[in-house]
XYZ file of N, CA and C in Angstrom:
435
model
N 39.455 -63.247 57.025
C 38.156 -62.629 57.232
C 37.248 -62.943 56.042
N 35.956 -63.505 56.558
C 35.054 -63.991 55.314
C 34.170 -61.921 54.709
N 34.280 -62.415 53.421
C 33.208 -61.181 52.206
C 32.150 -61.391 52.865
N 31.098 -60.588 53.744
C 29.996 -60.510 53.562
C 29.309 -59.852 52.083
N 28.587 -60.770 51.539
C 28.270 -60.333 50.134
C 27.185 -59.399 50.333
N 26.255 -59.025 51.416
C 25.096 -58.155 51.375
C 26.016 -56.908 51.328
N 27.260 -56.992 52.463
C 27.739 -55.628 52.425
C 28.621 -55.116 51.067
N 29.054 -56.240 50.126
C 29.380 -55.944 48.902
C 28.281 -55.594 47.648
N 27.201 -56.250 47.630
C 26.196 -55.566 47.307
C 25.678 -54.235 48.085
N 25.475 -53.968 49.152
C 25.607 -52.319 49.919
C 26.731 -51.363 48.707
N 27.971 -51.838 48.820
C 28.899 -50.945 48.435
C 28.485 -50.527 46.884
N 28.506 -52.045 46.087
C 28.505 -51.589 45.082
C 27.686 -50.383 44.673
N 25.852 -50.744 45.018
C 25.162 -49.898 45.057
C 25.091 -48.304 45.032
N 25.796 -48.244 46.309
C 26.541 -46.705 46.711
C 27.281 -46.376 45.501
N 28.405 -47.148 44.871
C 29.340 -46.566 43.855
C 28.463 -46.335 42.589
N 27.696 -47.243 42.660
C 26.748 -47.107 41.266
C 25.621 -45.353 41.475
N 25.526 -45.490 42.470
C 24.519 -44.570 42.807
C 25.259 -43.192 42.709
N 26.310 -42.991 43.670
C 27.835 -41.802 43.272
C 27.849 -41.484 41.612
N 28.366 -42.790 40.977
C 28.343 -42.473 39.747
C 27.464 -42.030 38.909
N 26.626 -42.437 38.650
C 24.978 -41.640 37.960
C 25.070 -40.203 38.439
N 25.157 -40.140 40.194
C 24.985 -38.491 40.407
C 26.264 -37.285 39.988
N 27.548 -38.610 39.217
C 28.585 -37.710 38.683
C 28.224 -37.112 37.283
N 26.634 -37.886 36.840
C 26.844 -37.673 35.477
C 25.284 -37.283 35.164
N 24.850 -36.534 36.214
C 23.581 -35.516 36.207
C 22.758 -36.392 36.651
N 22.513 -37.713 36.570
C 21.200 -38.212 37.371
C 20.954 -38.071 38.754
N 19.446 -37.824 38.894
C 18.855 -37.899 39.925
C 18.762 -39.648 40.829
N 19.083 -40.213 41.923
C 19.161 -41.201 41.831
C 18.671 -41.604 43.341
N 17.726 -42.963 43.301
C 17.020 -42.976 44.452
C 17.266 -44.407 44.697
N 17.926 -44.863 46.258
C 18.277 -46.456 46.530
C 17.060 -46.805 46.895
N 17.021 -47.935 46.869
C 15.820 -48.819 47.369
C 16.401 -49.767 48.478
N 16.200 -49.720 49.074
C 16.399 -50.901 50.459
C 15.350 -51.740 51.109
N 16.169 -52.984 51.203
C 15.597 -54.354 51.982
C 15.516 -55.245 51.218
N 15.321 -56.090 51.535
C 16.203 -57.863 51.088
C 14.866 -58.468 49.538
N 13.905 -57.843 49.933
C 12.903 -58.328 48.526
C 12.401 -57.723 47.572
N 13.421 -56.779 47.155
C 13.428 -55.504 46.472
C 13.564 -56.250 44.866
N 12.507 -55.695 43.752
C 12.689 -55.556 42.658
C 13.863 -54.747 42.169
N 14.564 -53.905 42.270
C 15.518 -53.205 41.994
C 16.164 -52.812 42.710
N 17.193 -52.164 42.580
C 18.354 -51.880 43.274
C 17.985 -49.940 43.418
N 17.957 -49.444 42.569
C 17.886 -47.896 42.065
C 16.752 -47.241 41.179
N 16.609 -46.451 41.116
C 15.772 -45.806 40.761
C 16.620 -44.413 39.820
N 16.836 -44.038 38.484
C 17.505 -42.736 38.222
C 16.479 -42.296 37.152
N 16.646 -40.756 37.468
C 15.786 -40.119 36.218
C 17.183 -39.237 36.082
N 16.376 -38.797 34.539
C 17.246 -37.415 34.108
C 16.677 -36.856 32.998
N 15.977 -35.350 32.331
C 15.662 -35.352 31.443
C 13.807 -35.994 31.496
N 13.600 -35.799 32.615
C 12.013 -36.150 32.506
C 11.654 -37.682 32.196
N 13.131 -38.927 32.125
C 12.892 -39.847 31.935
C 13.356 -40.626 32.926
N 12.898 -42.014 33.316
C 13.133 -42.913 34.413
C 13.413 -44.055 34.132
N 14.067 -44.788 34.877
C 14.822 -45.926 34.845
C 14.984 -46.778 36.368
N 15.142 -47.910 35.785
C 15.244 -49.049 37.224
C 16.219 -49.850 36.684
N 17.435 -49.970 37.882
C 18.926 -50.512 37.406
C 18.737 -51.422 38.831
N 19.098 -52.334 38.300
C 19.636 -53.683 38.932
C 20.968 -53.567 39.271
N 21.991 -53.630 40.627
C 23.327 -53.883 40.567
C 23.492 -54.911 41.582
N 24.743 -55.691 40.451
C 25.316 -57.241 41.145
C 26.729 -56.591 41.618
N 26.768 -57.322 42.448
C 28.808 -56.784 42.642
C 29.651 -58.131 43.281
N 30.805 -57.785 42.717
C 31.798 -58.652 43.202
C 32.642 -58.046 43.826
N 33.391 -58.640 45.183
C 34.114 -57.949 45.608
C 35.763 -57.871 45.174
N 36.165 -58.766 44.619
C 37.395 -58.983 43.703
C 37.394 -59.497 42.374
N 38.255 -59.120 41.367
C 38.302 -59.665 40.261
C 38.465 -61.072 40.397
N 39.249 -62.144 41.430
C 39.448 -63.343 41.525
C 37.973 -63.920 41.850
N 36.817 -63.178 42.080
C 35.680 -64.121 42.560
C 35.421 -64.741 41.386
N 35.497 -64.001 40.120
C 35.619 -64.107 38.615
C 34.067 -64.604 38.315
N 32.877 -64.211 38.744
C 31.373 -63.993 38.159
C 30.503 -63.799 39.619
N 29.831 -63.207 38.536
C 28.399 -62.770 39.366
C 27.508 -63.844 39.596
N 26.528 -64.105 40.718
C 25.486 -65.358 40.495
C 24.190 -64.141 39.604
N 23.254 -65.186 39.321
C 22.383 -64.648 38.269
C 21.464 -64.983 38.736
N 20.413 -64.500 38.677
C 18.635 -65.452 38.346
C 18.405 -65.013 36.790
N 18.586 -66.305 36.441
C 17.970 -66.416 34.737
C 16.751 -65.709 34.468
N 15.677 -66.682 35.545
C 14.541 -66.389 35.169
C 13.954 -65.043 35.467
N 14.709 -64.052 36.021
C 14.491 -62.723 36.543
C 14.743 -62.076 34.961
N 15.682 -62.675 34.901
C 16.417 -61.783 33.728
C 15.381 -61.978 32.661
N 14.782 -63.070 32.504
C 13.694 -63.189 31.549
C 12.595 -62.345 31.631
N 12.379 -62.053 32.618
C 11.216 -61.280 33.093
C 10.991 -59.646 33.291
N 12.434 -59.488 33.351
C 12.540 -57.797 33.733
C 13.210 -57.620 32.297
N 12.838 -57.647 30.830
C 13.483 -57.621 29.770
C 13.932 -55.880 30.303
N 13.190 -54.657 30.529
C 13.453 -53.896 30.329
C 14.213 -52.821 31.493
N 15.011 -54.267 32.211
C 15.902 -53.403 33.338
C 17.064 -53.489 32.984
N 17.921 -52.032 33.034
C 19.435 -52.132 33.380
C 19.602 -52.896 34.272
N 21.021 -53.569 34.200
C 21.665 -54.160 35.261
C 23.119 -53.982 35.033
N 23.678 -53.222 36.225
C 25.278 -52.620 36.362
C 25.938 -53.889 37.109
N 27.040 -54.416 36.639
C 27.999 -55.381 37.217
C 29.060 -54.815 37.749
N 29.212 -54.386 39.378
C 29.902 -54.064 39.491
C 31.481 -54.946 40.352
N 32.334 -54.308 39.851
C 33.845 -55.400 40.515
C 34.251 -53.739 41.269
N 34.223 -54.408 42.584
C 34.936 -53.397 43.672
C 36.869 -53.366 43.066
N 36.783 -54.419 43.113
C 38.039 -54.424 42.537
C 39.562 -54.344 44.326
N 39.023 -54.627 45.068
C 39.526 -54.866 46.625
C 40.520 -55.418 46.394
N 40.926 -56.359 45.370
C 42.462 -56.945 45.452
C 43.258 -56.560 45.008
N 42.809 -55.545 44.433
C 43.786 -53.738 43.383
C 43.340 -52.578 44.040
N 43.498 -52.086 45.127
C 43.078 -51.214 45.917
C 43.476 -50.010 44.991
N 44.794 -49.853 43.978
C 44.893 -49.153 43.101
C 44.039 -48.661 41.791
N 43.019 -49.666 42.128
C 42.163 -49.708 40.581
C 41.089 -48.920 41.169
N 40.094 -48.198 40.329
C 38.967 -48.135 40.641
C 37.707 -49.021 40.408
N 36.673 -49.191 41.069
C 35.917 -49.981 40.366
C 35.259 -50.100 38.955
N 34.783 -51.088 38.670
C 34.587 -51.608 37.496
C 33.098 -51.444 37.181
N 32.462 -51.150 36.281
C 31.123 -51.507 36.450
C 31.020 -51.864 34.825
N 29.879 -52.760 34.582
C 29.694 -52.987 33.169
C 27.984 -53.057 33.172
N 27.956 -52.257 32.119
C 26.416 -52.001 31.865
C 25.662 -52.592 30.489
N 24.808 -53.250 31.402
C 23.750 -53.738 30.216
C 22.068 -54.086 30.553
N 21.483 -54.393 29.301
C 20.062 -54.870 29.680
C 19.983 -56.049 30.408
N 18.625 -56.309 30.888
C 18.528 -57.546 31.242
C 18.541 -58.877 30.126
N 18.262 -58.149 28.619
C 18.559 -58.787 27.387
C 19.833 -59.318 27.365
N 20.658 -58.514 27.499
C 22.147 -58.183 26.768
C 22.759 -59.195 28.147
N 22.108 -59.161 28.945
C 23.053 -59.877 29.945
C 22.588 -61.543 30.020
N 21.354 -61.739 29.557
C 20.876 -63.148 29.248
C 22.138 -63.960 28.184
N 21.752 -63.449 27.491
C 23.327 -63.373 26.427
C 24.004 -64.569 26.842
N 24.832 -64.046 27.848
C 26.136 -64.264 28.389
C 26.221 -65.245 29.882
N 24.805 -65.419 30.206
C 24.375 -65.935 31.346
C 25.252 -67.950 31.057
N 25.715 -68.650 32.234
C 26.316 -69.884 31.895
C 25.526 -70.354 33.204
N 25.064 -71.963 32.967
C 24.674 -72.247 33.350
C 25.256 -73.447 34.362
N 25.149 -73.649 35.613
C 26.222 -74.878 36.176
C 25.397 -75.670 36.932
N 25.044 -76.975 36.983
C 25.089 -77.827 38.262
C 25.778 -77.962 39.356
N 25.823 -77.290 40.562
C 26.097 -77.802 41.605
C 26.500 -78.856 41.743
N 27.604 -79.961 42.500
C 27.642 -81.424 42.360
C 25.938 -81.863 43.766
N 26.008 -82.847 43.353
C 25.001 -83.558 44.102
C 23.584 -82.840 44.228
N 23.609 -81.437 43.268
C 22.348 -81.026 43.522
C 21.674 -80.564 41.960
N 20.427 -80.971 42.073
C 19.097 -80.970 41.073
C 19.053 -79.265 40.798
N 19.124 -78.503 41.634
C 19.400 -76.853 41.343
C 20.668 -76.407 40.908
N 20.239 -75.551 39.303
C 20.966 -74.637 38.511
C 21.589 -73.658 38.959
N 22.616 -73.110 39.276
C 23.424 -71.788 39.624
C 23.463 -71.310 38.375
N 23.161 -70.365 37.933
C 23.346 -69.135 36.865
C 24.324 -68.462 37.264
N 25.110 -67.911 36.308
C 26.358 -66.558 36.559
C 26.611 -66.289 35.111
N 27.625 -64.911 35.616
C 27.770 -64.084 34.548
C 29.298 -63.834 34.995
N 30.212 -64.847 33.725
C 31.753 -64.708 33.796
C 32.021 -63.096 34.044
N 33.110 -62.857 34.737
C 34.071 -61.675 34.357
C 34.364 -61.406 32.912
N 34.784 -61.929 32.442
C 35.670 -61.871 31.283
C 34.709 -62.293 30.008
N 33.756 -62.229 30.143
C 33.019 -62.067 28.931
C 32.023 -60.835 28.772
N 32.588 -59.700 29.534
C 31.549 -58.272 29.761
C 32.601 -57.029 29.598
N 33.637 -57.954 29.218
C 34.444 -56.418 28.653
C 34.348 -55.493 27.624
N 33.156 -55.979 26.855
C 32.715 -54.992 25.773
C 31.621 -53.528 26.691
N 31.450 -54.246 27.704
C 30.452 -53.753 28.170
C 30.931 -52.594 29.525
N 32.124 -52.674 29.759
C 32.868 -52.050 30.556
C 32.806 -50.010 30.530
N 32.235 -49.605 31.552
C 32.175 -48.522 31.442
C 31.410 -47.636 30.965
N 30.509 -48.436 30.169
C 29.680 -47.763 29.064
C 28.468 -47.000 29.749
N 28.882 -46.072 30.475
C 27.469 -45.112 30.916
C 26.589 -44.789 29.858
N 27.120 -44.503 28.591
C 26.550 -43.813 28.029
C 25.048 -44.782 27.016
N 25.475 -46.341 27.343
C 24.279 -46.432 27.251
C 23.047 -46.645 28.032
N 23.161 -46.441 29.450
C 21.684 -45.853 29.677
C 21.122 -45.012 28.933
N 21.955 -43.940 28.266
C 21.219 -42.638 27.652
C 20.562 -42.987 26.780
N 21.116 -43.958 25.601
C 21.013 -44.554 24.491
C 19.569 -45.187 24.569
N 19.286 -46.217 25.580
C 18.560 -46.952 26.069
C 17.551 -45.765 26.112
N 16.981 -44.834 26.665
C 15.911 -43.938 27.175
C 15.749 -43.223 26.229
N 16.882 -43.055 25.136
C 16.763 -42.045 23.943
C 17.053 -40.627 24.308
N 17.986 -40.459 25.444
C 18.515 -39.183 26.154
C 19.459 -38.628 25.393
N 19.779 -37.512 24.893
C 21.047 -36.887 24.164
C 22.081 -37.081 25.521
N 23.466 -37.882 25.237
C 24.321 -37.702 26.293
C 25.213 -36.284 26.208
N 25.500 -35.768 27.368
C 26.325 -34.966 27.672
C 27.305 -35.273 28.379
């Protein structure tokens, strides 16, 4: 059975969205295919716009990227999330960072036979970044609780 990736982006979303509301944010999805953001969370009288990528297994082993997005939205979160489906035992994964922090780490590939760049963002170079709710707070200047 082929990954539909819209519905793995669907999921992730949802888990990202669950999670924020485990940890007091208010949190609002955005839907349809030409959407600047993914979410919407306040908390504390402050607001935020989070971007989420998802993978549906750790073996897909990266996210695709738009570079030039990332250049442009300097001041969006973006949550990476790994469903983590081939460890049904695991929970998912999410790794949080700026659109800065994730330029970073961005690799760049040629396609064979084609003039267009694929951007991605390895697995395994965002494990510093694993879990870290707490810097959205950081980011907005929120006291975490």
């Amino acid at each position: 059975m082929a990954i539909d990736k819209n519905q793995t982006g669907l999921a992730s979303e949802f888990f990202v969205a669950a999670e924020l509301f485990r940890r007091k944010w208010d949190v609002t999805l955005s839907f349809g295919n030409t959407k600047r953001f993914d979410l919407i969370a306040s908390k504390d009288k402050k607001e935020i716009t989070i971007q989420v990528k998802g993978i549906y297994a750790t073996k897909s082993g990266n996210w695709n990227i738009n570079k030039e997005k990332l250049k442009s939205e300097k001041t969006l979160i973006i949550i990476f999330v790994n469903l983590n489906s081939d460890k049904l035992d695991l929970a998912p994964e999410y790794f949080i960072l700026t659109a800065l922090e994730a330029l970073e780490f961005v690799v760049d590939k040629n396609k064979a036979n084609e003039s267009v760049k694929q951007n991605y963002l390895p697995y395994n170079r965002l494990k510093s970044f694993k879990n870290n709710w707490e810097r959205i707070e950081e980011i907005l200047g929120i006291q975490y609780n």
